[in-house]
Coordinates of C-alpha atoms (C1' of nucleotides) in Angstrom, one line a residue:
Chain A
M1 CA 8.4 -1.4 8.6
K2 CA 7.9 2.3 9.3
L3 CA 6.6 4.8 6.8
Y4 CA 5.6 8.4 7.0
N5 CA 1.9 9.0 6.6
T6 CA 0.8 12.4 5.2
L7 CA -2.7 11.8 6.6
T8 CA -1.4 11.9 10.2
N9 CA 1.9 13.7 9.7
K10 CA 3.6 11.0 11.5
T11 CA 6.0 8.1 10.8
E12 CA 3.9 5.0 11.6
T13 CA 4.4 1.2 11.7
F14 CA 3.0 -0.3 8.6
K15 CA 0.2 -2.7 9.2
P16 CA -1.6 -4.1 6.1
I17 CA -5.3 -4.6 6.1
D18 CA -4.9 -8.2 5.0
K19 CA -1.8 -10.0 6.3
D20 CA 0.7 -10.7 3.6
T21 CA -0.9 -8.4 1.1
V22 CA -0.2 -4.7 0.2
N23 CA -2.8 -3.0 -1.9
M24 CA -1.4 0.2 -3.3
Y25 CA -2.6 2.8 -5.8
I26 CA -0.4 5.5 -7.3
C27 CA -1.8 8.4 -9.3
G28 CA -0.5 8.1 -12.8
P29 CA 0.0 10.7 -15.5
T30 CA -2.4 12.6 -17.7
V31 CA -1.2 11.4 -21.1
Y32 CA -0.9 14.4 -23.3
N33 CA 2.9 14.7 -23.5
Y34 CA 6.1 12.9 -22.9
I35 CA 7.0 12.7 -19.2
H36 CA 9.7 14.8 -17.7
I37 CA 12.3 13.7 -15.2
G38 CA 10.2 15.1 -12.4
N39 CA 7.3 12.8 -13.4
A40 CA 9.8 10.0 -13.3
R41 CA 10.5 10.4 -9.6
P42 CA 7.2 8.8 -8.4
V43 CA 7.6 6.2 -11.2
I44 CA 10.9 5.2 -9.8
F45 CA 10.2 5.6 -6.1
F46 CA 6.9 3.7 -5.9
D47 CA 8.4 1.0 -8.0
V48 CA 11.1 0.7 -5.3
V49 CA 8.3 0.6 -2.6
R50 CA 6.7 -2.3 -4.4
R51 CA 10.0 -4.1 -4.9
F52 CA 10.8 -3.8 -1.2
F53 CA 7.4 -5.0 0.0
E54 CA 7.8 -8.0 -2.4
Y55 CA 11.3 -8.6 -0.9
K56 CA 9.6 -8.6 2.5
G57 CA 7.3 -11.4 1.3
Y58 CA 4.1 -9.5 0.6
T59 CA 2.0 -9.9 -2.4
V60 CA 1.7 -6.4 -3.8
N61 CA -1.3 -5.4 -5.8
F62 CA 0.0 -2.3 -7.6
V63 CA -2.4 -0.1 -9.6
S64 CA -1.6 3.1 -11.3
N65 CA -4.0 4.9 -13.7
F66 CA -3.8 6.8 -16.9
T67 CA -5.9 9.9 -17.2
D68 CA -6.9 9.8 -20.8
V69 CA -9.9 12.1 -20.6
D70 CA -8.8 15.7 -19.9
D71 CA -8.8 19.2 -21.3
K72 CA -5.1 19.1 -22.0
I73 CA -5.5 16.0 -24.1
I74 CA -8.4 17.6 -26.0
T75 CA -6.3 20.7 -26.6
K76 CA -3.4 18.6 -27.8
A77 CA -5.7 16.6 -30.1
I78 CA -7.0 19.8 -31.7
E79 CA -3.5 21.1 -32.1
D80 CA -2.4 17.9 -33.8
E81 CA -5.6 17.6 -35.8
T82 CA -6.3 14.1 -34.5
D83 CA -8.6 12.6 -31.8
E84 CA -8.1 12.2 -28.1
M85 CA -7.7 8.4 -28.2
T86 CA -4.8 8.7 -30.6
I87 CA -3.0 11.2 -28.4
A88 CA -3.6 9.1 -25.3
N89 CA -2.4 5.9 -26.9
K90 CA 0.7 7.6 -28.2
F91 CA 1.7 8.9 -24.9
I92 CA 0.8 5.8 -22.9
E93 CA 3.1 3.9 -25.1
A94 CA 5.8 6.6 -24.6
F95 CA 5.2 6.4 -20.8
Y96 CA 5.8 2.7 -20.7
K97 CA 9.0 3.1 -22.7
D98 CA 10.3 5.8 -20.4
A99 CA 9.3 3.8 -17.3
E100 CA 11.2 0.8 -18.6
R101 CA 14.2 3.0 -19.5
V102 CA 14.5 4.2 -15.9
G103 CA 14.2 0.6 -14.7
S104 CA 10.7 0.6 -13.4
S105 CA 8.4 -2.4 -14.0
T106 CA 5.4 -1.8 -16.2
K107 CA 3.7 -5.0 -15.3
Y108 CA 0.8 -3.7 -13.2
L109 CA -2.8 -2.9 -13.6
A110 CA -3.2 0.5 -15.4
P111 CA -6.8 1.4 -15.6
R112 CA -7.8 4.2 -18.0
V113 CA -10.6 6.7 -17.4
T114 CA -12.2 5.8 -20.7
E115 CA -12.5 2.2 -19.5
Y116 CA -14.1 3.2 -16.2
M117 CA -16.6 5.7 -17.3
S118 CA -19.6 3.8 -16.0
S119 CA -18.0 3.2 -12.7
I120 CA -17.2 6.9 -12.4
I121 CA -20.7 7.9 -13.3
S122 CA -22.3 5.6 -10.9
Y123 CA -19.9 6.8 -8.2
I124 CA -21.0 10.4 -8.8
E125 CA -24.7 9.3 -8.9
K126 CA -24.4 7.8 -5.5
L127 CA -22.9 11.1 -4.2
V128 CA -25.8 13.0 -5.7
E129 CA -28.3 10.6 -4.1
A130 CA -26.7 11.0 -0.8
D131 CA -26.9 14.8 -1.2
Y132 CA -23.1 15.3 -1.1
A133 CA -23.2 16.5 -4.7
Y134 CA -25.6 18.7 -6.7
E135 CA -26.4 19.3 -10.3
V136 CA -26.6 22.7 -11.9
D137 CA -27.2 22.9 -15.7
G138 CA -25.6 19.6 -16.5
N139 CA -22.7 20.1 -14.1
V140 CA -22.3 18.2 -10.9
F141 CA -20.4 19.7 -8.0
F142 CA -19.2 18.2 -4.7
R143 CA -20.6 19.9 -1.6
V144 CA -17.4 20.4 0.4
A145 CA -19.2 22.0 3.4
K146 CA -20.7 18.6 4.2
I147 CA -17.3 17.1 5.0
S148 CA -16.4 17.9 8.5
D149 CA -12.7 17.1 8.3
Y150 CA -12.1 18.7 4.9
G151 CA -8.4 19.7 4.9
I152 CA -7.3 16.8 7.0
L153 CA -4.7 15.6 4.5
S154 CA -3.2 18.9 3.4
G155 CA -3.4 20.4 6.8
R156 CA -5.6 23.3 5.7
K157 CA -8.5 24.9 7.4
V158 CA -11.7 25.7 5.4
D159 CA -11.6 29.3 6.6
D160 CA -8.0 29.7 5.3
L161 CA -9.0 28.3 2.0
M162 CA -12.0 30.6 1.8
E163 CA -9.7 33.5 2.5
G164 CA -7.3 32.5 -0.2
A165 CA -10.0 31.7 -2.7
R166 CA -9.8 34.1 -5.6
V167 CA -12.8 35.6 -7.3
E168 CA -14.8 32.6 -8.4
V169 CA -15.7 32.7 -12.1
N170 CA -18.0 29.7 -11.8
T171 CA -21.0 31.2 -10.2
K172 CA -22.9 28.0 -10.5
K173 CA -21.2 26.6 -7.4
E174 CA -22.8 27.0 -4.0
N175 CA -19.4 27.5 -2.5
P176 CA -16.1 28.4 -4.1
L177 CA -14.4 25.4 -2.5
D178 CA -16.8 23.0 -4.2
F179 CA -15.2 21.0 -7.0
T180 CA -16.4 19.6 -10.3
L181 CA -17.4 16.0 -10.5
W182 CA -19.0 16.2 -14.0
K183 CA -19.1 19.0 -16.4
T184 CA -20.9 19.8 -19.6
T185 CA -18.8 20.8 -22.5
E186 CA -19.1 21.6 -26.2
V187 CA -15.4 21.0 -27.0
G188 CA -13.9 17.6 -27.5
V189 CA -15.0 14.1 -26.8
T190 CA -18.1 13.7 -24.5
Y191 CA -19.9 10.9 -22.8
P192 CA -23.5 10.4 -22.0
S193 CA -24.6 10.6 -18.3
P194 CA -27.7 11.2 -16.3
W195 CA -26.8 14.9 -16.4
G196 CA -26.4 15.0 -20.1
E197 CA -23.3 14.8 -22.4
G198 CA -20.1 15.8 -20.7
R199 CA -16.9 14.7 -19.1
P200 CA -15.9 13.6 -15.6
G201 CA -13.9 16.0 -13.4
W202 CA -10.4 14.9 -12.5
H203 CA -10.9 14.0 -8.8
T204 CA -13.4 11.1 -9.1
E205 CA -11.5 8.7 -11.4
C206 CA -9.1 7.5 -8.7
V207 CA -11.6 6.8 -6.0
A208 CA -14.0 5.2 -8.5
M209 CA -11.2 2.9 -9.8
I210 CA -10.1 2.0 -6.3
Q211 CA -13.6 1.2 -5.4
D212 CA -14.1 -0.9 -8.5
I213 CA -10.8 -2.7 -8.4
F214 CA -10.1 -3.2 -4.7
G215 CA -13.7 -3.0 -3.5
G216 CA -12.9 -0.6 -0.7
K217 CA -10.1 0.7 1.5
I218 CA -6.6 0.1 0.4
D219 CA -3.3 0.2 2.3
I220 CA -1.3 2.8 0.4
H221 CA -2.2 5.7 -1.8
G222 CA 0.7 7.6 -3.3
G223 CA 1.7 10.2 -5.7
G224 CA 3.7 13.4 -6.0
I225 CA 3.5 16.1 -3.3
G226 CA 1.7 18.3 -5.7
L227 CA -1.3 16.1 -5.6
I228 CA -2.0 16.5 -1.9
F229 CA -4.1 19.5 -2.5
P230 CA -6.6 19.6 -4.0
H231 CA -6.6 16.2 -5.7
H232 CA -6.0 13.8 -2.8
E233 CA -7.9 16.0 -0.4
N234 CA -10.8 15.8 -2.7
E235 CA -10.5 12.1 -3.1
I236 CA -10.8 11.8 0.6
A237 CA -13.8 14.1 0.7
Q238 CA -15.6 12.0 -1.9
N239 CA -14.8 8.8 -0.2
R240 CA -15.9 10.1 3.2
A241 CA -19.2 10.7 1.5
F242 CA -19.3 7.5 -0.4
A243 CA -18.0 5.0 2.1
Q244 CA -17.3 6.9 5.3
H245 CA -13.6 6.3 5.3
H246 CA -10.4 7.9 3.9
I247 CA -9.9 5.3 1.1
A248 CA -6.3 4.5 2.2
N249 CA -4.6 3.9 5.5
Y250 CA -1.3 5.4 4.4
W251 CA -0.8 8.3 2.1
M252 CA 2.7 8.7 0.8
H253 CA 4.0 11.6 -1.3
N254 CA 7.3 12.1 -2.9
G255 CA 9.0 15.5 -3.1
Q256 CA 9.6 17.5 -6.2
L257 CA 12.5 17.4 -8.5
T258 CA 13.7 21.0 -9.0
I259 CA 15.8 22.9 -11.4
D260 CA 17.4 26.1 -10.1
D261 CA 15.6 25.3 -6.8
K262 CA 12.2 25.7 -8.6
K263 CA 9.8 23.1 -9.8
M264 CA 9.9 22.2 -13.4
S265 CA 7.9 24.5 -15.6
K266 CA 7.3 24.1 -19.3
S267 CA 6.4 27.8 -19.7
E268 CA 9.6 28.9 -18.1
G269 CA 11.8 26.5 -20.0
R270 CA 12.8 24.5 -16.9
V271 CA 12.0 21.1 -18.1
V272 CA 13.9 18.0 -19.1
L273 CA 12.1 15.1 -20.7
V274 CA 13.0 11.5 -19.7
K275 CA 13.4 10.5 -23.4
D276 CA 15.9 13.4 -23.9
L277 CA 18.2 12.5 -21.0
D278 CA 21.6 12.2 -22.4
Y279 CA 22.9 10.0 -19.6
D280 CA 22.8 6.5 -18.5
Y281 CA 19.3 5.8 -17.1
M282 CA 20.6 3.6 -14.3
G283 CA 22.7 6.6 -13.2
F284 CA 19.6 8.7 -13.3
R285 CA 17.7 6.1 -11.2
L286 CA 20.5 6.1 -8.7
F287 CA 20.4 9.9 -8.6
T288 CA 16.8 10.1 -7.8
L289 CA 17.2 7.5 -5.1
S290 CA 20.1 9.2 -3.5
T291 CA 17.9 11.7 -1.8
H292 CA 15.2 10.7 0.6
Y293 CA 11.9 10.6 -1.3
R294 CA 10.2 13.2 0.7
S295 CA 12.9 15.8 0.2
P296 CA 13.2 17.9 -2.9
V297 CA 16.0 16.8 -5.2
E298 CA 17.8 19.4 -7.3
Y299 CA 18.7 18.5 -10.8
T300 CA 22.0 19.7 -12.2
D301 CA 24.3 18.2 -14.9
E302 CA 27.0 17.9 -12.3
T303 CA 25.0 16.0 -9.8
L304 CA 23.6 13.7 -12.4
K305 CA 27.1 13.0 -13.8
H306 CA 28.3 12.3 -10.3
H307 CA 25.7 9.5 -9.9
V308 CA 26.4 8.2 -13.4
T309 CA 30.0 7.8 -12.4
E310 CA 28.9 6.2 -9.1
W311 CA 26.8 3.7 -11.0
E312 CA 29.7 2.9 -13.3
K313 CA 31.8 2.2 -10.2
I314 CA 29.2 -0.1 -8.7
K315 CA 28.7 -1.9 -12.0
R316 CA 32.4 -2.3 -12.5
T317 CA 32.9 -4.0 -9.2
Y318 CA 29.8 -6.2 -9.8
S319 CA 30.8 -7.3 -13.2
Q320 CA 34.4 -8.0 -12.2
T321 CA 33.2 -10.1 -9.4
F322 CA 30.8 -11.9 -11.7
Y323 CA 33.4 -12.6 -14.3
Q324 CA 36.0 -13.8 -11.8
L325 CA 33.4 -16.2 -10.5
D326 CA 32.4 -17.3 -13.9
L327 CA 36.0 -17.9 -15.0
A328 CA 36.5 -20.0 -11.9
D329 CA 33.3 -21.9 -12.6
Y330 CA 32.1 -20.7 -9.2
L331 CA 28.8 -19.0 -10.2
D332 CA 26.6 -21.9 -9.3
T333 CA 28.2 -22.6 -6.0
R334 CA 26.3 -21.6 -2.9
T335 CA 28.2 -19.9 -0.1
H336 CA 27.3 -18.1 3.1
P337 CA 28.0 -14.5 3.9
D338 CA 30.5 -13.7 6.6
N339 CA 29.6 -11.3 9.5
K340 CA 30.7 -8.2 7.7
L341 CA 28.5 -9.0 4.7
K342 CA 25.6 -9.9 6.9
Q343 CA 25.9 -6.6 8.6
I344 CA 25.8 -4.8 5.3
L345 CA 22.7 -6.6 4.3
N346 CA 21.0 -6.0 7.6
R347 CA 21.8 -2.3 7.6
F348 CA 20.4 -2.0 4.0
V349 CA 17.2 -3.6 5.0
A350 CA 17.0 -1.6 8.2
A351 CA 17.4 1.6 6.2
M352 CA 14.7 0.6 3.8
E353 CA 12.4 -0.2 6.7
Q354 CA 12.9 3.3 8.1
D355 CA 10.5 5.0 5.7
F356 CA 12.4 3.9 2.6
N357 CA 15.6 5.6 3.5
T358 CA 17.2 4.9 0.1
P359 CA 20.2 7.3 0.7
N360 CA 21.3 5.2 3.6
A361 CA 20.5 2.0 1.7
I362 CA 22.8 3.2 -1.1
T363 CA 25.5 3.9 1.5
E364 CA 25.3 0.1 2.3
L365 CA 25.5 -0.6 -1.4
Q366 CA 28.7 1.4 -1.4
N367 CA 30.0 -0.5 1.6
L368 CA 29.3 -3.6 -0.3
V369 CA 31.3 -2.3 -3.2
K370 CA 34.2 -1.6 -0.9
Y371 CA 34.0 -4.9 0.7
T372 CA 34.0 -6.7 -2.6
N373 CA 36.9 -4.7 -4.0
Q374 CA 38.9 -5.6 -1.0
K375 CA 38.1 -9.3 -1.6
L376 CA 38.9 -8.9 -5.2
R377 CA 42.5 -7.9 -4.3
Q378 CA 43.0 -10.8 -2.0
R379 CA 43.6 -14.5 -2.9
D380 CA 41.3 -17.3 -2.2
T381 CA 38.2 -15.3 -1.7
L382 CA 35.8 -17.0 -4.1
P383 CA 33.3 -18.0 -1.4
D384 CA 33.1 -14.4 -0.1
L385 CA 32.8 -13.1 -3.6
R386 CA 30.0 -15.5 -4.4
A387 CA 28.2 -14.4 -1.2
A388 CA 28.8 -10.8 -2.1
L389 CA 27.4 -11.3 -5.5
E390 CA 24.2 -12.6 -4.0
V391 CA 23.9 -9.5 -1.8
F392 CA 24.5 -7.3 -4.8
D393 CA 21.7 -9.1 -6.6
T394 CA 19.4 -8.6 -3.7
F395 CA 20.1 -4.9 -3.5
F396 CA 19.8 -4.5 -7.3
K397 CA 16.4 -6.2 -7.3
I398 CA 15.1 -4.0 -4.5
L399 CA 16.4 -0.8 -6.0
G400 CA 15.6 -1.8 -9.6
L401 CA 19.1 -1.4 -10.8
N402 CA 20.4 -3.6 -13.6
P403 CA 24.1 -4.1 -14.2
E404 CA 23.5 -6.0 -17.4
V405 CA 26.1 -8.7 -17.0
R406 CA 26.1 -11.9 -19.0
R407 CA 27.8 -15.2 -18.6
L408 CA 31.1 -15.6 -20.5
T409 CA 31.2 -17.4 -23.8
Q410 CA 33.9 -19.8 -24.8
T411 CA 35.5 -17.1 -26.9
D412 CA 35.4 -14.7 -24.0
R413 CA 37.2 -17.2 -21.8
A414 CA 39.8 -18.0 -24.5
I415 CA 40.6 -14.3 -24.9
Y416 CA 40.8 -13.8 -21.2
M417 CA 43.2 -16.8 -20.7
A418 CA 45.4 -15.6 -23.6
W419 CA 45.5 -12.1 -22.0
T420 CA 46.6 -13.6 -18.7
D421 CA 49.2 -15.7 -20.4
A422 CA 50.6 -12.8 -22.4
R423 CA 51.0 -10.7 -19.3
K424 CA 52.6 -13.6 -17.5
N425 CA 55.1 -13.9 -20.4
K426 CA 55.7 -10.2 -20.5
E427 CA 54.4 -10.0 -24.1
F428 CA 52.9 -6.6 -23.5
D429 CA 52.0 -5.6 -27.0
K430 CA 50.0 -8.7 -27.4
A431 CA 48.5 -8.3 -23.9
D432 CA 47.4 -4.8 -24.8
R433 CA 45.6 -6.0 -27.9
L434 CA 43.8 -8.6 -26.0
R435 CA 42.9 -6.1 -23.3
E436 CA 41.3 -4.0 -26.0
K437 CA 39.2 -6.9 -27.1
L438 CA 38.1 -7.7 -23.5
L439 CA 37.2 -4.1 -23.0
E440 CA 35.1 -4.1 -26.2
R441 CA 33.3 -7.1 -24.9
G442 CA 32.7 -5.4 -21.7
I443 CA 34.5 -7.9 -19.6
L444 CA 37.2 -5.7 -18.1
Chain B
rG1 C1' -2.9 38.3 1.9
rG2 C1' -3.3 33.1 4.1
rU3 C1' -1.0 28.1 5.0
rC4 C1' 3.4 25.2 4.9
rC5 C1' 8.5 23.4 4.0
rC6 C1' 13.7 23.9 3.7
rG7 C1' 19.0 26.1 4.8
rU8 C1' 24.7 20.3 7.4
rA9 C1' 32.2 20.5 4.6
rG10 C1' 33.9 22.9 -2.7
rC11 C1' 29.6 19.6 -4.5
rC12 C1' 25.8 15.5 -3.4
rA13 C1' 23.8 13.7 1.2
rA14 C1' 22.3 10.9 6.2
rG15 C1' 21.4 12.1 11.1
rU16 C1' 15.7 15.3 14.1
rG17 C1' 17.8 15.7 22.2
rG18 C1' 23.3 12.6 24.4
rC19 C1' 29.4 8.1 22.3
rU20 C1' 34.9 11.9 18.8
rA21 C1' 28.2 15.0 13.1
rA22 C1' 27.4 8.5 8.5
rG23 C1' 28.6 7.7 3.4
rG24 C1' 29.9 9.3 -1.7
rC25 C1' 32.2 12.9 -5.3
rA26 C1' 36.1 16.3 -5.9
rA27 C1' 41.0 17.7 -3.7
rU28 C1' 45.5 16.0 -1.5
rG29 C1' 49.3 12.3 0.6
rG30 C1' 50.6 7.1 0.2
rA31 C1' 50.2 1.8 -1.7
rC32 C1' 49.4 -1.6 -5.8
rU33 C1' 50.8 -1.9 -11.2
rG34 C1' 54.8 -3.5 -17.5
rC35 C1' 52.0 1.1 -19.0
rA36 C1' 47.1 3.1 -18.4
rA37 C1' 42.7 2.4 -16.1
rC38 C1' 40.6 0.2 -11.9
rU39 C1' 41.3 -0.6 -6.7
rC40 C1' 42.9 -0.1 -1.5
rC41 C1' 44.7 3.0 3.0
rG42 C1' 45.0 8.1 5.2
rU43 C1' 43.6 13.5 5.4
rG44 C1' 38.3 17.7 5.9
rA45 C1' 32.6 20.5 8.7
rU46 C1' 30.2 22.3 15.4
rC47 C1' 25.5 21.9 11.4
rA48 C1' 22.6 30.1 7.8
rC49 C1' 22.6 33.8 11.9
rC50 C1' 20.8 35.6 17.0
rG51 C1' 18.5 34.5 21.5
rG52 C1' 15.9 30.8 24.7
rU53 C1' 14.5 25.8 27.0
rU54 C1' 17.7 21.7 28.9
rC55 C1' 22.6 18.6 32.9
rG56 C1' 23.1 18.2 27.4
rA57 C1' 20.6 20.7 20.7
rA58 C1' 22.5 20.4 14.1
rU59 C1' 18.1 18.1 16.3
rC60 C1' 12.9 21.6 20.7
rC61 C1' 10.9 27.0 21.1
rG62 C1' 11.1 32.4 19.4
rG63 C1' 13.2 35.9 16.1
rU64 C1' 16.3 37.5 11.7
rC65 C1' 18.2 36.5 6.8
rG66 C1' 17.9 33.5 2.4
rG67 C1' 15.4 29.9 -0.9
rG68 C1' 11.0 27.2 -2.2
rA69 C1' 5.8 25.0 -2.4
rC70 C1' 0.5 25.4 -2.0
rC71 C1' -4.1 28.4 -1.9
rU72 C1' -5.9 27.8 -9.8
rC73 C1' -4.4 22.4 -14.0
rC74 C1' 0.4 20.6 -12.4
rA75 C1' 4.3 14.5 -9.9

RNA sequence: GGUCCCGUAGCCAAGUGGCUAAGGCAAUGGACUGCAACUCCGUGAUCACCGGUUCGAAUCCGGUCGGGACCUCCA
């Protein structure tokens, strides 16, 4: 298994800390709004990462947080004349709904900042004690200058950052690059701390949660490419101070989803919410997986439609195969794949092992579709079709695609038989009526 | 101003030093078919441009043009 590590800028062989186990943490959303389709990309991609590791036999401990204490949430609560918790709960629920819509599992540990406040505070306390952080008037800042390799993840040099730093409004900081760990505030919900009432900064929650949940270093830390700097860089800095290591062995980042070649922007009207997508969600999932995760993916109606059509084609072949086998009472028979099928499966897995090359994996899915369609046109191919169906199931499970096919009922079978007979007897009017019924039932 | 990424056929998209540059969509020719749909077979690119390194480059280096990201909350 090879994967690209942002920390080293290299594609490396994956070696878990504990054999057979993958501990991974993905930065989750700040819950102040519905997620847009760009937010869905990591939700889909890292779900596939987990699914593939599970396919490989690993036990995957998957954690992804919700940031439910944040200025945006407070702003939204004031706007809506309600409280922060209500806003957070509403959008967490909406997030789960959207994640399920795009085919991602929601069965994982999802810690919330409000639940980890004491862990976050004690993490900051330790940084202060170790002199890596300092308090000024109830605010706590991280002392970036004490981290010798600051910039290691994002490939930046402290000097360059200093040059780029704009006029610093917060004159309380020793250094413009220092970031906030805790801040005093008069607006919105606050929590008691050794430095007075206030709220945690954004960068500490993830490291504190990882420390609390996993008890130290994890295998994979992931998120969108936009998080590399400053968020993940700052996580690393804090953890270097806290535990003298980089928190995770592998850092994975997905590229952005763009519209008109630019990232989504609410203020410029370039945003599409997941809940508002007017297309099949499996088609959307296929669309996001059709480009390598580290490349940007450009969203257009045309491209999405293309993948919706592609998904329909895949689903059609799958369901036809399923029904043919069901009609022949062959679904519960076990058969072995022939060499061609084995090759398709092997290539699929090899593509996934090459830094999750889902585009190439999908090419194998298409090869499987072609293979199966060829078999469907030939006689006496039930064993091959049964084996192909199993490969389909494997691919779907890894990619998180669901063709939603069910076993035929007695009524379904009766209609199907009648249709076949009518065609045989050249009763075409009758056959067409029966075909309509089968189409309605989703069987043809 | 600083740092960095990208530019492959009409469209989507692999490939990052070496067989005739994967695959899909669209288009087009053919086959199958009671009709339609579906499906199957065939047909297309020298890789933005210029120069260099090399026996050999889409793949490495330099430059030009074009697009984008980050440096401030942002997946």
